[in-house]
XYZ file of C-alpha atoms in Angstrom:
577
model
C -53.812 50.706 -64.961
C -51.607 50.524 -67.766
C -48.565 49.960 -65.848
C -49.881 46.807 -64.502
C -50.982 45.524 -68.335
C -47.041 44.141 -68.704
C -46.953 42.014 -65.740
C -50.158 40.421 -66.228
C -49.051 39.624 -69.868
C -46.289 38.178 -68.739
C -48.363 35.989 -66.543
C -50.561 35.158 -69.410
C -47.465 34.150 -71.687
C -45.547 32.522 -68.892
C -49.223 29.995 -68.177
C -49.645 29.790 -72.023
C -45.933 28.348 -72.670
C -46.343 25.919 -69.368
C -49.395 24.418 -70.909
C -48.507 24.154 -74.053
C -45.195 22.167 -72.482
C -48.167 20.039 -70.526
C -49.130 18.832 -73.699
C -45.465 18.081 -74.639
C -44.739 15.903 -71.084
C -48.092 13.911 -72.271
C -45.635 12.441 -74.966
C -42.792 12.475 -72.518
C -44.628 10.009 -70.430
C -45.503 7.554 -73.653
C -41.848 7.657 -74.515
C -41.022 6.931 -70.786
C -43.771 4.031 -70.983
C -42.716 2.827 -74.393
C -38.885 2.653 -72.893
C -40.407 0.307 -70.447
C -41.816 -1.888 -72.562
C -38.478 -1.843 -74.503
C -40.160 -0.352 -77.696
C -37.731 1.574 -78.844
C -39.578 3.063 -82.177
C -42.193 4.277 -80.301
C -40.400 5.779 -77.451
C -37.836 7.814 -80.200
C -41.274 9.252 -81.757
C -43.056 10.227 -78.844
C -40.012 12.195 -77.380
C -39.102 13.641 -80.818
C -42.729 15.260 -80.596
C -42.168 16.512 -76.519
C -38.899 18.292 -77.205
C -40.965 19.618 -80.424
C -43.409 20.752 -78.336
C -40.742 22.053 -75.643
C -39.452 24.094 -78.099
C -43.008 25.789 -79.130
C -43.231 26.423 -75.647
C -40.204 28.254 -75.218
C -40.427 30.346 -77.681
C -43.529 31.815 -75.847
C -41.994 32.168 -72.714
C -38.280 30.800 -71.825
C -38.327 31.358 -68.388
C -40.594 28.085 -68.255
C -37.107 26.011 -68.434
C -35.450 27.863 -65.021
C -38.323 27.435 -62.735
C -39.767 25.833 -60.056
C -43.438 27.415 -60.831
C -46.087 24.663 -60.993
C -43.649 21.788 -60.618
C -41.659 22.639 -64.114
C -38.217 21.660 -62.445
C -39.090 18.486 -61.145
C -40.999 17.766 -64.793
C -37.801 18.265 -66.618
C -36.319 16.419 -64.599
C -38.389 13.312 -65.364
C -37.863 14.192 -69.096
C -34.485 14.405 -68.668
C -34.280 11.242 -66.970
C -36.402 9.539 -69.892
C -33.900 10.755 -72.334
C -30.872 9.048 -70.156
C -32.759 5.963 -70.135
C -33.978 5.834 -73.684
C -30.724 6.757 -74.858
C -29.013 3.752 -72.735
C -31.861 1.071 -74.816
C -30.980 2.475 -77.761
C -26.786 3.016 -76.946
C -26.543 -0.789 -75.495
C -26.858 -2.837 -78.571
C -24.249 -0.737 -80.128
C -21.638 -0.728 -76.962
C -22.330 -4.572 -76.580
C -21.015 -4.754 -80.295
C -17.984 -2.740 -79.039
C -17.691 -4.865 -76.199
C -17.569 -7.756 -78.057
C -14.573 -6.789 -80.215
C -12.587 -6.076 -77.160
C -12.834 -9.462 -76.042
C -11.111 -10.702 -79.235
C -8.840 -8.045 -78.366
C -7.961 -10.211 -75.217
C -8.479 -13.296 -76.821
C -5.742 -12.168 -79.448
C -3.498 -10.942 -77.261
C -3.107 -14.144 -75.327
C -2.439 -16.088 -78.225
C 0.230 -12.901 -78.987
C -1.270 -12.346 -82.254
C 0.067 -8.841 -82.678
C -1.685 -7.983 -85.767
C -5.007 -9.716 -84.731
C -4.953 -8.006 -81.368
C -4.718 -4.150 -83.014
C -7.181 -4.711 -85.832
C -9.667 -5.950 -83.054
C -8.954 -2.932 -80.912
C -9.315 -0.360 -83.405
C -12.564 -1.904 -84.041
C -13.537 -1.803 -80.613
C -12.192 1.726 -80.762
C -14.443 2.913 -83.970
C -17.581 0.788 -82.177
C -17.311 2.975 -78.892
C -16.930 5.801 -79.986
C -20.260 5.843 -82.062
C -22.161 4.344 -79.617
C -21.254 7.123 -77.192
C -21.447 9.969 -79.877
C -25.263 8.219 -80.368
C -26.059 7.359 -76.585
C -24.120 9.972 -74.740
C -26.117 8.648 -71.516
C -23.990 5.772 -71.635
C -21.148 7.029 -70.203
C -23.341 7.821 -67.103
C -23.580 4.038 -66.370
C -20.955 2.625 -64.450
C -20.575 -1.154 -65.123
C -20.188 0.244 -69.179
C -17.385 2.751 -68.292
C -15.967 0.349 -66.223
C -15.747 -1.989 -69.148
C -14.605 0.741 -71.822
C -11.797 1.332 -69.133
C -10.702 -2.496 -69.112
C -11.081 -2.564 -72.903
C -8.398 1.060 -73.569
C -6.310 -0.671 -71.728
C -5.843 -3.375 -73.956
C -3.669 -0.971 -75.897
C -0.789 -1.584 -73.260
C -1.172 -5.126 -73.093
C -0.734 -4.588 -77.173
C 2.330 -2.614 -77.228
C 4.145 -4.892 -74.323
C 3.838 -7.465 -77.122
C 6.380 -5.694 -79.299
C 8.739 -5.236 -76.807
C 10.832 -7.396 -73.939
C 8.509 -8.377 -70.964
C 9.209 -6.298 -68.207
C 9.131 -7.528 -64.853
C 7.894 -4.247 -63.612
C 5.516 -3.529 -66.020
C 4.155 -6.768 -65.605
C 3.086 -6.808 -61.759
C 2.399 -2.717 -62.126
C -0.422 -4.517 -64.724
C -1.112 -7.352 -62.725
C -1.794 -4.938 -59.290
C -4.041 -3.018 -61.790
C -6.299 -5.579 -62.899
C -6.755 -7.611 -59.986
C -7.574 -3.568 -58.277
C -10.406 -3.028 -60.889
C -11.530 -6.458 -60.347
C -12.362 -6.072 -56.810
C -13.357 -2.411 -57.295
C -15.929 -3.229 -59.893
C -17.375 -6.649 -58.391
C -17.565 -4.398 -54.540
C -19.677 -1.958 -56.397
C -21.866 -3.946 -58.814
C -22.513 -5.593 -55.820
C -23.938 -2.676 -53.719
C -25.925 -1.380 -56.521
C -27.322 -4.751 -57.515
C -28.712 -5.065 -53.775
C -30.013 -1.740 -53.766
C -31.670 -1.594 -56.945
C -35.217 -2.349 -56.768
C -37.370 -4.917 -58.908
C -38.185 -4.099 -62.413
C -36.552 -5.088 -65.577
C -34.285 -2.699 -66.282
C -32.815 -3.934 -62.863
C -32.418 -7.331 -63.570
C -30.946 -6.638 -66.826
C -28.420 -4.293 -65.602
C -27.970 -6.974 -62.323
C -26.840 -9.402 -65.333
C -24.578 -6.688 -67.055
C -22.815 -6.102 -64.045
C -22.062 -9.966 -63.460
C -20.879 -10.778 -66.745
C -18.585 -7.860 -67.056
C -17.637 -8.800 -63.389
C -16.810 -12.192 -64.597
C -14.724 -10.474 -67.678
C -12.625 -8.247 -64.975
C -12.114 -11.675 -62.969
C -10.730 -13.290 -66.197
C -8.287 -10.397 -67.348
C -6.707 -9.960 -63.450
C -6.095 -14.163 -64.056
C -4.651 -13.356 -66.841
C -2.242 -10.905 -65.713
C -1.450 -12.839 -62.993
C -0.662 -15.486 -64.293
C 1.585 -14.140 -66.792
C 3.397 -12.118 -63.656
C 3.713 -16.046 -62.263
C 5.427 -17.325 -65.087
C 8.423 -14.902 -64.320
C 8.002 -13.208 -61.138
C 10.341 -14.190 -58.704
C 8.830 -11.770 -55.833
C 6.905 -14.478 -54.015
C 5.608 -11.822 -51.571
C 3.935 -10.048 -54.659
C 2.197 -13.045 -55.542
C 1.043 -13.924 -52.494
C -0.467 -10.233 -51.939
C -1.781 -10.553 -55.416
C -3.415 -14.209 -55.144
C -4.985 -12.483 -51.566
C -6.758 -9.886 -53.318
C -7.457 -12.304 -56.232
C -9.370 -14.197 -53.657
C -11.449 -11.547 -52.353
C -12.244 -10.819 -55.481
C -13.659 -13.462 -56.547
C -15.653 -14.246 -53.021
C -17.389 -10.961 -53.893
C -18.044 -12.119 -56.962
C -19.563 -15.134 -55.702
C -21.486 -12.760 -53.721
C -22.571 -10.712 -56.806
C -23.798 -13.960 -58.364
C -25.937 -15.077 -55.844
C -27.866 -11.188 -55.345
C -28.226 -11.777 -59.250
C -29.924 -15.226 -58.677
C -32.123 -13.504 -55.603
C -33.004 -10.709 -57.914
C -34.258 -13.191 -60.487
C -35.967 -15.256 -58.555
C -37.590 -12.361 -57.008
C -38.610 -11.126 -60.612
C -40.109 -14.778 -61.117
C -41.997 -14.734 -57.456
C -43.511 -10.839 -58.492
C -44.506 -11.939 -61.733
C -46.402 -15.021 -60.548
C -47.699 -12.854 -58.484
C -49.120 -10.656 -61.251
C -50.245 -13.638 -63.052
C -52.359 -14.396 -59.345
C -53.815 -11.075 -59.786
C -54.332 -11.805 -63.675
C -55.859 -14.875 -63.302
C -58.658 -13.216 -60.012
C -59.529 -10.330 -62.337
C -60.646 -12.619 -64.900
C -62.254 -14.991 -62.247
C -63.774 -11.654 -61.058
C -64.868 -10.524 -64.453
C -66.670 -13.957 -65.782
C -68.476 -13.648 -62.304
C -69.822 -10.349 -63.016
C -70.655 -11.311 -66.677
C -72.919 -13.893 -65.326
C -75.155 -11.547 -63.825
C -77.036 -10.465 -67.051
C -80.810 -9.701 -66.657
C -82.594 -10.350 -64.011
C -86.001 -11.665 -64.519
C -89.082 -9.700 -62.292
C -89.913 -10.880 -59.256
C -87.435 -14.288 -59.018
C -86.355 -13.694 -55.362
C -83.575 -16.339 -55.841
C -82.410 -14.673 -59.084
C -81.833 -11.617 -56.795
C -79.918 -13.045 -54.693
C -77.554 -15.195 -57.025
C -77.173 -11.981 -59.021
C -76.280 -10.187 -55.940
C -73.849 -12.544 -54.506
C -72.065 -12.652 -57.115
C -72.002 -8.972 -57.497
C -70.428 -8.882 -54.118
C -68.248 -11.393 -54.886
C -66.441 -9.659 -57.617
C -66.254 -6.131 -55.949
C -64.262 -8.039 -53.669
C -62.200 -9.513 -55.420
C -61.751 -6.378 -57.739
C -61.387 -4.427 -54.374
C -58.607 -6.836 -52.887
C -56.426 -7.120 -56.289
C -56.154 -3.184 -55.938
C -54.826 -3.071 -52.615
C -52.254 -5.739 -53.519
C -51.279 -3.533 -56.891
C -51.097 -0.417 -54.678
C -48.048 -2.203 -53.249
C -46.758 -4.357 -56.357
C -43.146 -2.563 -57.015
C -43.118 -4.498 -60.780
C -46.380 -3.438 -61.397
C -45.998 0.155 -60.095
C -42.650 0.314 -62.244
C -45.174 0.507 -65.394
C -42.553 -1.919 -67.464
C -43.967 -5.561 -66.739
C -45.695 -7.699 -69.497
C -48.774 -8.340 -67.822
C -49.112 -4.731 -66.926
C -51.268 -3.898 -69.993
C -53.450 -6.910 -69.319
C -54.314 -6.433 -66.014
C -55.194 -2.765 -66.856
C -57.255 -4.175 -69.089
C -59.183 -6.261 -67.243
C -59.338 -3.863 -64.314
C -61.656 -1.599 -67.042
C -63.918 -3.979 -67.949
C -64.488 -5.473 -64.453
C -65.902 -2.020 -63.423
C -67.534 -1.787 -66.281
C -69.673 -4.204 -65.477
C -69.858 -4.006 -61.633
C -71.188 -0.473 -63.341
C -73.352 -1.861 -65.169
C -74.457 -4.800 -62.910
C -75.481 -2.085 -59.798
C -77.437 -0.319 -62.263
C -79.573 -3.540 -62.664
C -79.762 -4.886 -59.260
C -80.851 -1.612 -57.490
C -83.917 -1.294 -59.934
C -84.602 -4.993 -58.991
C -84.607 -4.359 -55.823
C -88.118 -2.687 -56.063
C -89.738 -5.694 -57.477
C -87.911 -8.302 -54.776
C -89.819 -9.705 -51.687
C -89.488 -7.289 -48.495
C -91.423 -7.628 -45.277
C -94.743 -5.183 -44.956
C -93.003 -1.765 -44.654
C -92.928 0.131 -41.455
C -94.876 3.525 -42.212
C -91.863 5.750 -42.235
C -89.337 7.260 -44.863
C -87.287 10.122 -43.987
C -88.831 10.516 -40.085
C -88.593 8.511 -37.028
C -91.135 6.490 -35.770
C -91.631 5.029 -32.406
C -92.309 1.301 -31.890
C -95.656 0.495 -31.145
C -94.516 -0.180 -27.442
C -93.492 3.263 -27.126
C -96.796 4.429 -28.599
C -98.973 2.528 -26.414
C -97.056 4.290 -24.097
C -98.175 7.789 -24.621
C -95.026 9.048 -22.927
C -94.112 12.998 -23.979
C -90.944 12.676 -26.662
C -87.829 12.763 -24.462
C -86.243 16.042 -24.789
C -82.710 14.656 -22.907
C -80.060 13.684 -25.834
C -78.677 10.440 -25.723
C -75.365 9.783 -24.527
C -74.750 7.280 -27.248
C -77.386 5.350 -30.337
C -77.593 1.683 -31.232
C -77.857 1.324 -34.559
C -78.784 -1.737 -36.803
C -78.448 -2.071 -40.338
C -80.034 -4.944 -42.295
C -80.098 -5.031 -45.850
C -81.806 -6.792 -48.393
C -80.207 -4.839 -51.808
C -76.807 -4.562 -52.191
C -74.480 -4.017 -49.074
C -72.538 -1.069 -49.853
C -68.206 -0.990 -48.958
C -68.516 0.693 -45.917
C -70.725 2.373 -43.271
C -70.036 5.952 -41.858
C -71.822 7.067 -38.559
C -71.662 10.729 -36.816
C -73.362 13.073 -34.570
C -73.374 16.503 -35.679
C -71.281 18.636 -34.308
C -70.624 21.345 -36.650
C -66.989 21.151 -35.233
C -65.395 18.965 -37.904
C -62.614 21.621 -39.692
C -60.316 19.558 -41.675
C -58.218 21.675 -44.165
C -56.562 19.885 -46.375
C -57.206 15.563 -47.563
C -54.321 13.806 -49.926
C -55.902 12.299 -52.718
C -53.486 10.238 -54.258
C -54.099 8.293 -57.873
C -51.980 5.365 -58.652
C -51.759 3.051 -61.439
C -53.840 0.671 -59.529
C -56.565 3.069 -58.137
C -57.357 5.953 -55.683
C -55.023 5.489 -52.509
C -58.141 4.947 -50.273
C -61.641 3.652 -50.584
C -62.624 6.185 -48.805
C -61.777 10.201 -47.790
C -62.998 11.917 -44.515
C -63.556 15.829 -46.060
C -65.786 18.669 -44.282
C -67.435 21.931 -45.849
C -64.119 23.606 -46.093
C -61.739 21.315 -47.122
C -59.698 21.342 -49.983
C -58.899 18.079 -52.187
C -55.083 17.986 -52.787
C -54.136 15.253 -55.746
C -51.063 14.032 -56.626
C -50.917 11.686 -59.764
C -48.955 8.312 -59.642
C -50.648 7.138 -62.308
C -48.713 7.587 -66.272
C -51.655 8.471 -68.132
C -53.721 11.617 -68.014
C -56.861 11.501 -65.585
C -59.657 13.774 -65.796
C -61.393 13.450 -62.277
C -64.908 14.238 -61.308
C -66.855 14.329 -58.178
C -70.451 12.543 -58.649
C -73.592 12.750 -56.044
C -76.268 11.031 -58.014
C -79.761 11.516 -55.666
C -77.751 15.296 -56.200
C -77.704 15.608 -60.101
C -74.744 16.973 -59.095
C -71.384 16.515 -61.856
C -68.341 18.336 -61.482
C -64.700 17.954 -62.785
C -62.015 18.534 -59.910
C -58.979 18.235 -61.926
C -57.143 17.251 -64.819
C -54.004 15.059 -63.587
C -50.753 14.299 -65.342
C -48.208 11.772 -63.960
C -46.431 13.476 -61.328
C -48.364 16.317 -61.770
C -50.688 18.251 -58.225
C -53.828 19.826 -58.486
C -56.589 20.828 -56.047
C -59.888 21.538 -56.098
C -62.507 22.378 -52.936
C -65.257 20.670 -51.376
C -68.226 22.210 -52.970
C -71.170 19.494 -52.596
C -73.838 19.598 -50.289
C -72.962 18.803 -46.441
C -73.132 15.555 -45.431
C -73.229 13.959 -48.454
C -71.184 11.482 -50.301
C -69.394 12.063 -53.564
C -68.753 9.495 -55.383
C -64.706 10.484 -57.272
C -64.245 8.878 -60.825
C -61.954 9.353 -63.161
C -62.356 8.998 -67.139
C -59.596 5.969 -66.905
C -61.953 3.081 -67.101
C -59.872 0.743 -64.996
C -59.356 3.135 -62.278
C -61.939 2.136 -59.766
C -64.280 5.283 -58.184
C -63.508 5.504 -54.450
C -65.557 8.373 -52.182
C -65.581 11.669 -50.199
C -67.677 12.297 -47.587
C -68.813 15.436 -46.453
C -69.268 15.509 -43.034
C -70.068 17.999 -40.267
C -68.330 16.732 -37.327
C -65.267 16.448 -35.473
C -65.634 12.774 -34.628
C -67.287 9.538 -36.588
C -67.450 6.096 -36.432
C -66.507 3.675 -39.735
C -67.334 -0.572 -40.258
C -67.870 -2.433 -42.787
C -70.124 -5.801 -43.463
C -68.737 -8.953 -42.926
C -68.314 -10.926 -45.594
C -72.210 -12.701 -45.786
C -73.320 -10.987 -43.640
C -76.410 -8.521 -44.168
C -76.650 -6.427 -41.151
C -74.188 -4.413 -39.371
C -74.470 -3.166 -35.742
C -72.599 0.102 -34.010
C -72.760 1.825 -30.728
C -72.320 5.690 -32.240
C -71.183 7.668 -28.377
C -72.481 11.297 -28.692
C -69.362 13.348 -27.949
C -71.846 16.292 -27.572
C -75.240 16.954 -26.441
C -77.214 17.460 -30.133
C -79.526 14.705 -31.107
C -79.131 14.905 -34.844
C -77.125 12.703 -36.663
C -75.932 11.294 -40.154
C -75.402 7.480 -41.302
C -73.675 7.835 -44.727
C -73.198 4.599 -47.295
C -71.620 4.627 -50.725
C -74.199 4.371 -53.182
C -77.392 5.476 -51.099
C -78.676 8.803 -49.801
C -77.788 10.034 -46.964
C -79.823 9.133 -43.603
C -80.532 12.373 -41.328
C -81.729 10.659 -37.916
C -82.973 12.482 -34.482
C -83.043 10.331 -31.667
C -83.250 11.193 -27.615
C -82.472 9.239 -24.915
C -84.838 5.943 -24.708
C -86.475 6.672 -28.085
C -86.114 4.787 -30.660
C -87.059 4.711 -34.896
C -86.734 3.323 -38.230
C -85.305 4.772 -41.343
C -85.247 3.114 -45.216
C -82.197 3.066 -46.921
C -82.968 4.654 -50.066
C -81.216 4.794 -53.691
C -83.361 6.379 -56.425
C -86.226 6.280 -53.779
C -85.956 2.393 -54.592
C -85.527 1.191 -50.815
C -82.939 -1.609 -50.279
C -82.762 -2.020 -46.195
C -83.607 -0.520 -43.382
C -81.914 0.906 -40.385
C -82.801 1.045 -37.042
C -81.838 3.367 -33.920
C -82.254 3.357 -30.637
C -81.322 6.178 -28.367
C -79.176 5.263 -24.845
């Protein structure tokens, strides 16, 4: 036994360090958040307290920085690449600054101001080289050493000054320039059109055209000096050629810049859209308030506009799912619709609560006298036929409700052949992928986290009293957990992030089963479930109401309540075929 006590130490040391690193990424993903929104205080801060944290870690086991073991590659990786991009926020300023004194480097040297041209450059010199020594990402971008490059070489064009143009020199300068220009603009251009739509995009889409447009203006130059003395016409005419492509591309550049930004303006109008529902959403809900005992119509305002907002709320979320700016985590309305998102489900929370215990006091037709049994129609009693032993080949089933309709409807037979190993769960910033996962006794739950805050999830079946917590989820991070709730249930999947919207697993027992929603108004739903098999047991599941067991042969036919909190809120009825 004690040989094994090292190894499993190991293990314990080698799990210690990677959560304690955990910890450390939390403030990796603020800083990459805070770099979004530009903030550069914030983001220095919360990455001086990961690497401080990544250094705790490694201390108690090392190894955790050469390793693939529970994703620690891929989440230094990310780290790494929110160091590059802080370091580029806070390196720009200070390059721009150097960029700036190059141009009245070139500015000097045209007006062959010697003296001017070398006290600009050696400030352009000192400039650059702190930025870089502060922002070493910088020379990872390549419109900013492409411009660094343009700018050295004004030390030529400097020392030509002092001496006796040279014809040579002159076109060798000329071919150079007009080279980098096309160069440059060919590849701002392909990276501008392949870059997708955030900020950071669009400002490095306008980067790339101005320096463009500073490349176009130092090949003139050179040309036009070669011009003034060249007396190769050939040269020139090769020259002026490639001048011309040049500046078609950059044409080209200019108008992917314009796309880009008017594409920025369409997405964030389309945010605003989204914005501007969620509050329209919200007020809606707001209104509900108390319902008084008893007021029929109250009921049914309430409840309409219930519906109305879960809708809405519903709808915005699929369209977010989708939203590249608002997936990018680094648009200005970002924080507000996140905002709004909580408190909408707040108080669709809050307004269910109150309109299913309403439900008890609203008017309802004189019940039929069953609950969780069937019960024939008083045809088929008068009939005094024996109870048909021959399963049904398929069930028509009608759902009318007079409480709230729920988001979907899921109808089965039960098999007990439905095996599904493994369901996706994915979290996003907007929501849960789905509305709704398919799961059976056996499966397990795999999560992957899209979302840049920390989400603790848990799996809820109320009629159950059943809580439990599936996972804790980092961006980027994967975790599973099994399917451990009663069969043929529903569990309702929340996570502690109030404006992430609950969505559902069901727990089914069959290989095959049918899903529908409710039309919008509408309060009943009709299905023709086909019996794959030959059992005459079945399940009708609904999000927010107990599960309905039915048993139904061929030509019978019965009535079941649908329940929540034993407060009944419609009814469904089957009828065997």
């Amino acid at each position: 036994m004690s040989i094994a006590l090292p190894s499993l130490a190991q293990a314990d040391s080698f799990d210690d360090a990677v959560n304690l690193y955990l910890k450390g990424f939390d403030h990796c993903v603020e800083a990459r958040n805070a770099v979004g929104a530009n903030n550069v205080s914030k983001a220095r801060t919360e990455f001086a307290r990961y690497l401080d944290m990544v250094n705790q870690a490694k201390a108690i086991d090392a190894s955790i920085m050469n390793t693939s073991k529970r994703e620690m590659d891929s989440n230094l990786k990310f780290c790494d690449r929110v160091k590059h991009d802080m370091e580029i926020i806070i390196g720009t300023p200070m390059i721009e600054e150097a960029f700036a004194a190059c141009e009245q480097t070139f500015s000097a040297i045209e007006q062959k101001d010697v003296d001017l041209a070398n006290m600009h450059h050696q400030q352009f010199i000192a400039l650059k080289d702190k930025a870089v020594e502060t922002a070493p990402s910088l020379k990872t971008v390549f419109s900013i050493t492409s411009q660094i490059r343009r700018c050295e070489r004004a030390e030529k064009k400097i020392a030509r000054l002092n001496s006796s143009q040279n014809i040579a020199a002159l076109t060798k300068s000329a071919e150079e320039e007009v080279s980098n220009f096309n160069t440059y603009c060919e590849n701002s251009l392909k990276e501008t059109n392949g870059s997708p739509l955030n900020y950071a995009a669009i400002t490095a889409a306008n980067n790339a055209l101005k320096t463009a447009k500073s490349f176009e203006q130092s090949a003139l130059n050179e040309l036009n000096s070669l011009k003034a003395q060249a007396s190769d016409q050939a040269v020139v005419n090769s020259l002026n050629a490639q001048m011309n492509k040049g500046q078609q591309c950059l044409a080209k550049l200019t108008s992917a810049v314009d796309k880009k930004e008017s594409a920025m303006v369409s997405a964030e109008a389309a945010l605003q859209k989204y914005s501007n529902q969620l509050a329209d959403a919200g007020n809606t809900c707001k209104a509900i308030g108390k319902i008084p005992a008893n007021n029929s119509a109250a009921y049914q305002k309430a409840k309409t506009s219930y519906e109305s907002a879960r809708s809405t709320r519903t709808a915005v979320q699929r369209n977010l799912a989708k939203d590249p700016l608002y997936n990018s985590a680094d648009g200005p309305s970002n924080a507000n619709i996140k905002q709004q998102l909580a408190a909408l489900n707040r108080c669709l929370a809050n307004a269910e609560v109150e309109l299913k215990s309403a439900i008890v006091v609203a008017p309802r037709p004189a019940p039929v006298a069953i609950a969780s049994v069937p019960v024939k129609t008083p045809e088929l009693q008068s009939q005094s036929k024996p109870k048909s032993s021959k399963p049904a080949s398929s069930a028509a089933i009608t759902i009318d409700m007079e409480g709230l309709t729920p988001e979907w409807v899921l109808a089965y037979w039960e098999d007990g052949k439905g095996n599904i190993e493994e369901v996706d769960v994915e979290l996003l910033q907007s929501g849960f992928g789905k509305p709704m996962y398919i799961a059976t006794p056996k499966t397990t739950l795999k999560f992957r986290s899209g979302d840049f805050s920390t989400n603790q999830i848990f799996a809820e079946v109320s009629h159950l009293n059943y809580k439990e917590k599936l996972a804790q989820l980092r961006y980027r991070q994967r975790a599973t957990a099994p399917v451990q709730w009663e069969a043929n249930t529903v569990a309702v999947i929340k996570s502690n992030q109030e404006r992430i919207a609950p969505s559902y697993v069901a727990n089914i027992t069959s290989s095959q089963f049918s899903q529908l929603e409710f039309d919008d108004d509408s309060q009943t739903v009709n299905l023709n479930l086909a019996n794959p098999g030959t059992g005459n047991v079945g399940y009708v599941l609904m999000p927010g109401y107990e599960p309905i067991k039915f048993t139904i042969g061929q030509g019978e036919e019965a009535q079941y309540d649908v329940k929540s909190n034993d407060s009944v809120s419609g009814r469904m009825t089957i009828k065997g075929e």
